[in-house]
Amino acid sequence: MAIPTNIKTLLSGDVVEWARIEFKETWNAEASLKSVCAFANDLDNWGGGYIVIGVEENEGQPVYPLKGVPVDKIDAYQKNILSKCKLIRPSYMPIVEVVDYENEKFIVLWCPGGDSRPYSSPKTMTKDNKERIHYIRKMSSTVEPSDDEEKDLFNLANRIPFDDRVNHQAEMSDLNITLIQNYLKEVKSSLHEKSKTGDFVEVCSDMNIISNLPEYTKPKNVGLMFFSMEPDKFFPYTQIDVVQFPDGLGGDNIIEQTFKGPIQQQLRDALQYIRNMIITEKVVKHPDRAEADRFFNYPFAAIEEALSNAVYHRAYDEREPIEVRVERDRIEILSFPGPDRSVTLEGLKSYRVSNRRYRNRRIGDFLKELHLTEGRNTGFKKILDALEANGSPKPEFETDETRSYFITRLFVHKGFLEEKQGDENASTPNSTPSTPNSTLSSELMETLQRLPLREQILVLIKKNPSISKKKMTEILGVSMYALKKELALMSEEHVAEFVGFSRSGKWVVYSLN
């Protein structure tokens, strides 16, 4: 079997964080088995980890020149790995590959987060040992869990992250071999050659994007997100909407662009569109010096990181798109829901964020391999650094107490505001477009403008009980999170709510009080 990355990538530490890699000069069953167990437990949903045998380490870093594993020990090591890993309970087996690199041989163990945690392994390899420990990873070390950590681990039992779950409605034919081959070629995986001639199911199993039961072979959600041509068939509204308001929220002109397809492709397409259509450079020349000032309305690196993080951390079981709102003085990137509880509101305001548990452990791995995201908790720093280098204002990060949404708000460089003095810049999220919607009469639009938001919503859902939230935001000129907040209050107060499924359900009004 082969791993879905390559040893050069692992040795660089650029894609897989050092905390998720252990280097071992030789195979030591007692020490390494504990790490296999800890990676399988994946307490913080990092996505498991890797053990590279044949590499001497110093403070977690590989020591060069690389030693490799002697050829006469390869077979014995593999047999011992198989034998010792059978001691893990419940049953768990890492994916093992022998690789050639720089004229040496290495053994790589890929230990993805398991489906049946918590896992335990023997504390020692002595024959009379009966003590078993649920080992976990803490930073870059394998340790015994504290009482609270062990309780936390048991609470996670059978709670498999959504992206790592088997999709029972999908078939193997929903996975596209061309997309898989393109990915493997891009990340320089040794699986690429196998994918051209080998068994398709076996390749998918090596990538851990299908169920491992031979009698029930089904794709996992992460496989459908990356390697299905139409992931929105399984995860409705898996898309990125870029909405521009060139004349402000109350203006006549709205430009919408929707990006669908495999999530890595829609991310790349949306970023390319933003780079081409929204990012602008300004050059200011000075009479007293030869050097001109150059800056952008928004630094692309900040938008790239913010949007990539939204794709990484959104919930794909929620039927809401990622929305990029481009207004005259800002860009807002909205996704649902908000971050983990370990991210505090105070931390967001001070840009001090350390996300402990990740929602999509597998999506993060794939995006990192494609260099679309970076390491854990690095996104905020990259955004701040890009804004500072461009001379842009500091960003705002917003969520609510219930963590129902997350907004990254980037403000335009002041050099682009100077030429717009006197323009209408004070639009608010609740301002209503003055242009009548094509499906509504001008009289009704005038009536709506005079009503509070709740009354506007009630008018729309009474007129069209099947109206979508997206359509309401377009008519009312409100942001999706503002609309959702009001709808949640209306449901709690039993005023109105949506009943049924998204495609066939309807809005029901209980009271107009």
Short mmCIF file of N, CA and C in Angstrom, two decimals, residues 343-433:
data_model
loop_
_atom_site.label_atom_id
_atom_site.label_comp_id
_atom_site.label_asym_id
_atom_site.label_seq_id
_atom_site.Cartn_x
_atom_site.Cartn_y
_atom_site.Cartn_z
N VAL A 343 -11.95 28.87 20.55
CA VAL A 343 -11.67 30.21 20.02
C VAL A 343 -12.62 31.19 20.72
N THR A 344 -12.07 32.07 21.52
CA THR A 344 -12.89 32.99 22.32
C THR A 344 -13.17 34.28 21.56
N LEU A 345 -14.25 34.96 21.96
CA LEU A 345 -14.59 36.23 21.34
C LEU A 345 -13.51 37.27 21.63
N GLU A 346 -12.95 37.22 22.84
CA GLU A 346 -11.89 38.15 23.20
C GLU A 346 -10.64 37.88 22.37
N GLY A 347 -10.36 36.59 22.13
CA GLY A 347 -9.21 36.23 21.32
C GLY A 347 -9.33 36.72 19.89
N LEU A 348 -10.55 36.68 19.34
CA LEU A 348 -10.77 37.17 17.98
C LEU A 348 -10.49 38.66 17.88
N LYS A 349 -10.91 39.40 18.90
CA LYS A 349 -10.72 40.85 18.87
C LYS A 349 -9.24 41.23 18.97
N SER A 350 -8.49 40.41 19.71
CA SER A 350 -7.06 40.73 19.90
C SER A 350 -6.16 39.93 18.96
N TYR A 351 -6.77 39.16 18.06
CA TYR A 351 -6.05 38.34 17.08
C TYR A 351 -5.19 37.28 17.75
N ARG A 352 -5.58 36.85 18.93
CA ARG A 352 -4.86 35.78 19.63
C ARG A 352 -5.76 34.55 19.64
N VAL A 353 -5.54 33.68 18.67
CA VAL A 353 -6.43 32.55 18.47
C VAL A 353 -5.63 31.26 18.42
N SER A 354 -6.09 30.28 19.18
CA SER A 354 -5.50 28.94 19.12
C SER A 354 -6.64 27.94 19.09
N ASN A 355 -6.94 27.47 17.88
CA ASN A 355 -8.05 26.54 17.71
C ASN A 355 -7.60 25.15 18.11
N ARG A 356 -8.25 24.59 19.12
CA ARG A 356 -7.79 23.31 19.63
C ARG A 356 -8.27 22.14 18.77
N ARG A 357 -9.55 22.15 18.45
CA ARG A 357 -10.11 21.00 17.72
C ARG A 357 -10.62 21.46 16.37
N TYR A 358 -10.27 20.70 15.33
CA TYR A 358 -10.61 21.08 13.97
C TYR A 358 -11.83 20.29 13.49
N ARG A 359 -12.71 21.00 12.76
CA ARG A 359 -13.96 20.39 12.31
C ARG A 359 -13.72 19.37 11.20
N ASN A 360 -12.82 19.65 10.28
CA ASN A 360 -12.60 18.81 9.11
C ASN A 360 -11.15 18.36 9.04
N ARG A 361 -10.85 17.26 9.69
CA ARG A 361 -9.45 16.84 9.76
C ARG A 361 -8.92 16.38 8.41
N ARG A 362 -9.76 15.74 7.59
CA ARG A 362 -9.30 15.23 6.31
C ARG A 362 -9.23 16.32 5.25
N ILE A 363 -10.20 17.23 5.24
CA ILE A 363 -10.16 18.34 4.28
C ILE A 363 -8.89 19.13 4.45
N GLY A 364 -8.52 19.39 5.70
CA GLY A 364 -7.29 20.14 5.97
C GLY A 364 -6.07 19.46 5.39
N ASP A 365 -6.00 18.13 5.50
CA ASP A 365 -4.85 17.41 4.96
C ASP A 365 -4.75 17.59 3.44
N PHE A 366 -5.86 17.42 2.75
CA PHE A 366 -5.84 17.54 1.29
C PHE A 366 -5.49 18.97 0.86
N LEU A 367 -6.07 19.97 1.53
CA LEU A 367 -5.78 21.36 1.15
C LEU A 367 -4.32 21.71 1.41
N LYS A 368 -3.75 21.18 2.48
CA LYS A 368 -2.34 21.45 2.76
C LYS A 368 -1.44 20.80 1.72
N GLU A 369 -1.79 19.58 1.30
CA GLU A 369 -1.00 18.92 0.26
C GLU A 369 -1.00 19.75 -1.03
N LEU A 370 -2.12 20.42 -1.29
CA LEU A 370 -2.24 21.25 -2.50
C LEU A 370 -1.72 22.66 -2.28
N HIS A 371 -1.18 22.93 -1.08
CA HIS A 371 -0.64 24.25 -0.72
C HIS A 371 -1.71 25.34 -0.79
N LEU A 372 -2.95 24.95 -0.49
CA LEU A 372 -4.04 25.93 -0.44
C LEU A 372 -4.27 26.43 0.98
N THR A 373 -3.81 25.72 1.97
CA THR A 373 -3.79 26.21 3.35
C THR A 373 -2.44 25.84 3.95
N GLU A 374 -2.17 26.44 5.12
CA GLU A 374 -0.90 26.17 5.78
C GLU A 374 -1.16 25.43 7.09
N GLY A 375 -0.22 25.54 8.03
CA GLY A 375 -0.30 24.78 9.26
C GLY A 375 -1.37 25.26 10.21
N ARG A 376 -1.50 24.56 11.30
CA ARG A 376 -2.49 24.88 12.31
C ARG A 376 -2.23 26.25 12.92
N ASN A 377 -3.32 27.04 13.04
CA ASN A 377 -3.29 28.34 13.71
C ASN A 377 -2.33 29.35 13.07
N THR A 378 -2.07 29.19 11.77
CA THR A 378 -1.19 30.13 11.09
C THR A 378 -1.96 31.13 10.24
N GLY A 379 -3.27 30.89 10.03
CA GLY A 379 -4.05 31.72 9.12
C GLY A 379 -4.14 33.17 9.54
N PHE A 380 -4.39 33.42 10.83
CA PHE A 380 -4.53 34.79 11.31
C PHE A 380 -3.24 35.57 11.09
N LYS A 381 -2.12 34.94 11.39
CA LYS A 381 -0.83 35.65 11.24
C LYS A 381 -0.57 35.99 9.78
N LYS A 382 -0.88 35.07 8.89
CA LYS A 382 -0.64 35.32 7.47
C LYS A 382 -1.50 36.49 6.99
N ILE A 383 -2.76 36.53 7.43
CA ILE A 383 -3.65 37.63 7.04
C ILE A 383 -3.12 38.96 7.58
N LEU A 384 -2.75 38.98 8.85
CA LEU A 384 -2.25 40.21 9.47
C LEU A 384 -0.97 40.68 8.79
N ASP A 385 -0.06 39.75 8.50
CA ASP A 385 1.21 40.12 7.87
C ASP A 385 0.98 40.70 6.48
N ALA A 386 0.05 40.10 5.71
CA ALA A 386 -0.22 40.58 4.35
C ALA A 386 -0.84 41.97 4.38
N LEU A 387 -1.74 42.21 5.30
CA LEU A 387 -2.37 43.53 5.42
C LEU A 387 -1.35 44.59 5.83
N GLU A 388 -0.50 44.24 6.78
CA GLU A 388 0.50 45.20 7.25
C GLU A 388 1.49 45.55 6.14
N ALA A 389 1.91 44.54 5.38
CA ALA A 389 2.86 44.79 4.29
C ALA A 389 2.26 45.69 3.21
N ASN A 390 0.93 45.63 3.04
CA ASN A 390 0.25 46.45 2.03
C ASN A 390 -0.15 47.81 2.57
N GLY A 391 0.00 48.03 3.88
CA GLY A 391 -0.44 49.29 4.48
C GLY A 391 -1.94 49.36 4.66
N SER A 392 -2.60 48.20 4.72
CA SER A 392 -4.06 48.16 4.86
C SER A 392 -4.48 48.20 6.32
N PRO A 393 -5.73 48.60 6.59
CA PRO A 393 -6.24 48.58 7.97
C PRO A 393 -6.27 47.15 8.51
N LYS A 394 -6.30 47.03 9.82
CA LYS A 394 -6.39 45.71 10.43
C LYS A 394 -7.77 45.10 10.16
N PRO A 395 -7.84 43.77 10.14
CA PRO A 395 -9.10 43.12 9.82
C PRO A 395 -10.00 43.02 11.04
N GLU A 396 -11.20 42.57 10.83
CA GLU A 396 -12.11 42.21 11.91
C GLU A 396 -12.54 40.76 11.71
N PHE A 397 -12.59 40.03 12.83
CA PHE A 397 -13.09 38.66 12.81
C PHE A 397 -14.30 38.61 13.74
N GLU A 398 -15.38 38.06 13.26
CA GLU A 398 -16.62 38.15 14.02
C GLU A 398 -17.34 36.80 14.08
N THR A 399 -17.86 36.48 15.25
CA THR A 399 -18.79 35.38 15.43
C THR A 399 -19.73 35.78 16.55
N ASP A 400 -20.65 34.90 16.92
CA ASP A 400 -21.55 35.22 18.02
C ASP A 400 -21.36 34.21 19.14
N GLU A 401 -22.10 34.39 20.23
CA GLU A 401 -21.96 33.53 21.40
C GLU A 401 -22.24 32.07 21.07
N THR A 402 -23.15 31.83 20.14
CA THR A 402 -23.52 30.46 19.79
C THR A 402 -22.66 29.88 18.68
N ARG A 403 -21.70 30.67 18.18
CA ARG A 403 -20.80 30.25 17.11
C ARG A 403 -21.60 29.78 15.88
N SER A 404 -22.62 30.54 15.51
CA SER A 404 -23.47 30.15 14.39
C SER A 404 -22.92 30.61 13.04
N TYR A 405 -21.98 31.54 13.03
CA TYR A 405 -21.40 32.03 11.78
C TYR A 405 -19.99 32.56 12.06
N PHE A 406 -19.26 32.81 10.98
CA PHE A 406 -17.93 33.41 11.12
C PHE A 406 -17.70 34.36 9.95
N ILE A 407 -17.24 35.55 10.26
CA ILE A 407 -16.96 36.56 9.24
C ILE A 407 -15.52 37.02 9.35
N THR A 408 -14.85 37.05 8.22
CA THR A 408 -13.57 37.76 8.11
C THR A 408 -13.84 39.03 7.32
N ARG A 409 -13.51 40.17 7.90
CA ARG A 409 -13.82 41.46 7.28
C ARG A 409 -12.50 42.19 6.98
N LEU A 410 -12.23 42.42 5.70
CA LEU A 410 -11.03 43.11 5.26
C LEU A 410 -11.43 44.47 4.70
N PHE A 411 -10.71 45.51 5.10
CA PHE A 411 -11.07 46.88 4.68
C PHE A 411 -10.13 47.36 3.58
N VAL A 412 -10.69 48.16 2.67
CA VAL A 412 -9.93 48.64 1.53
C VAL A 412 -8.82 49.58 2.00
N HIS A 413 -7.73 49.60 1.27
CA HIS A 413 -6.62 50.51 1.57
C HIS A 413 -7.11 51.95 1.48
N LYS A 414 -6.67 52.78 2.41
CA LYS A 414 -7.15 54.16 2.47
C LYS A 414 -6.87 54.93 1.19
N GLY A 415 -5.83 54.54 0.44
CA GLY A 415 -5.51 55.20 -0.81
C GLY A 415 -6.59 55.07 -1.86
N PHE A 416 -7.43 54.04 -1.71
CA PHE A 416 -8.54 53.86 -2.65
C PHE A 416 -9.80 54.57 -2.17
N LEU A 417 -9.81 54.99 -0.92
CA LEU A 417 -10.96 55.73 -0.41
C LEU A 417 -10.87 57.21 -0.72
N GLU A 418 -9.65 57.73 -0.84
CA GLU A 418 -9.46 59.16 -1.05
C GLU A 418 -10.15 59.65 -2.32
N GLU A 419 -10.17 58.80 -3.35
CA GLU A 419 -10.78 59.22 -4.61
C GLU A 419 -12.30 59.09 -4.59
N LYS A 420 -12.84 58.59 -3.48
CA LYS A 420 -14.29 58.39 -3.40
C LYS A 420 -14.94 59.30 -2.37
N GLN A 421 -14.25 60.35 -1.97
CA GLN A 421 -14.81 61.26 -0.99
C GLN A 421 -16.13 61.82 -1.51
N GLY A 422 -17.10 61.86 -0.66
CA GLY A 422 -18.43 62.32 -1.06
C GLY A 422 -19.31 61.20 -1.55
N ASP A 423 -18.74 60.02 -1.82
CA ASP A 423 -19.55 58.89 -2.24
C ASP A 423 -20.29 58.32 -1.04
N GLU A 424 -21.24 57.50 -1.30
CA GLU A 424 -22.03 56.87 -0.24
C GLU A 424 -21.27 55.66 0.28
N ASN A 425 -20.61 55.87 1.46
CA ASN A 425 -19.78 54.81 2.03
C ASN A 425 -20.37 54.24 3.31
N ALA A 426 -21.46 54.79 3.79
CA ALA A 426 -21.94 54.40 5.11
C ALA A 426 -23.07 53.39 5.04
N SER A 427 -23.05 52.54 4.03
CA SER A 427 -24.10 51.54 3.93
C SER A 427 -24.06 50.61 5.11
N THR A 428 -25.20 50.19 5.55
CA THR A 428 -25.29 49.25 6.67
C THR A 428 -25.84 47.94 6.16
N PRO A 429 -25.60 46.82 6.90
CA PRO A 429 -26.08 45.53 6.44
C PRO A 429 -27.58 45.48 6.23
N ASN A 430 -28.34 46.39 6.87
CA ASN A 430 -29.79 46.33 6.75
C ASN A 430 -30.35 47.33 5.74
N SER A 431 -29.49 48.03 5.00
CA SER A 431 -30.00 48.97 4.01
C SER A 431 -30.68 48.21 2.89
N THR A 432 -31.72 48.78 2.32
CA THR A 432 -32.53 48.08 1.32
C THR A 432 -32.27 48.65 -0.06
N PRO A 433 -32.05 47.82 -1.08
CA PRO A 433 -31.81 48.32 -2.42
C PRO A 433 -33.00 49.13 -2.90
#
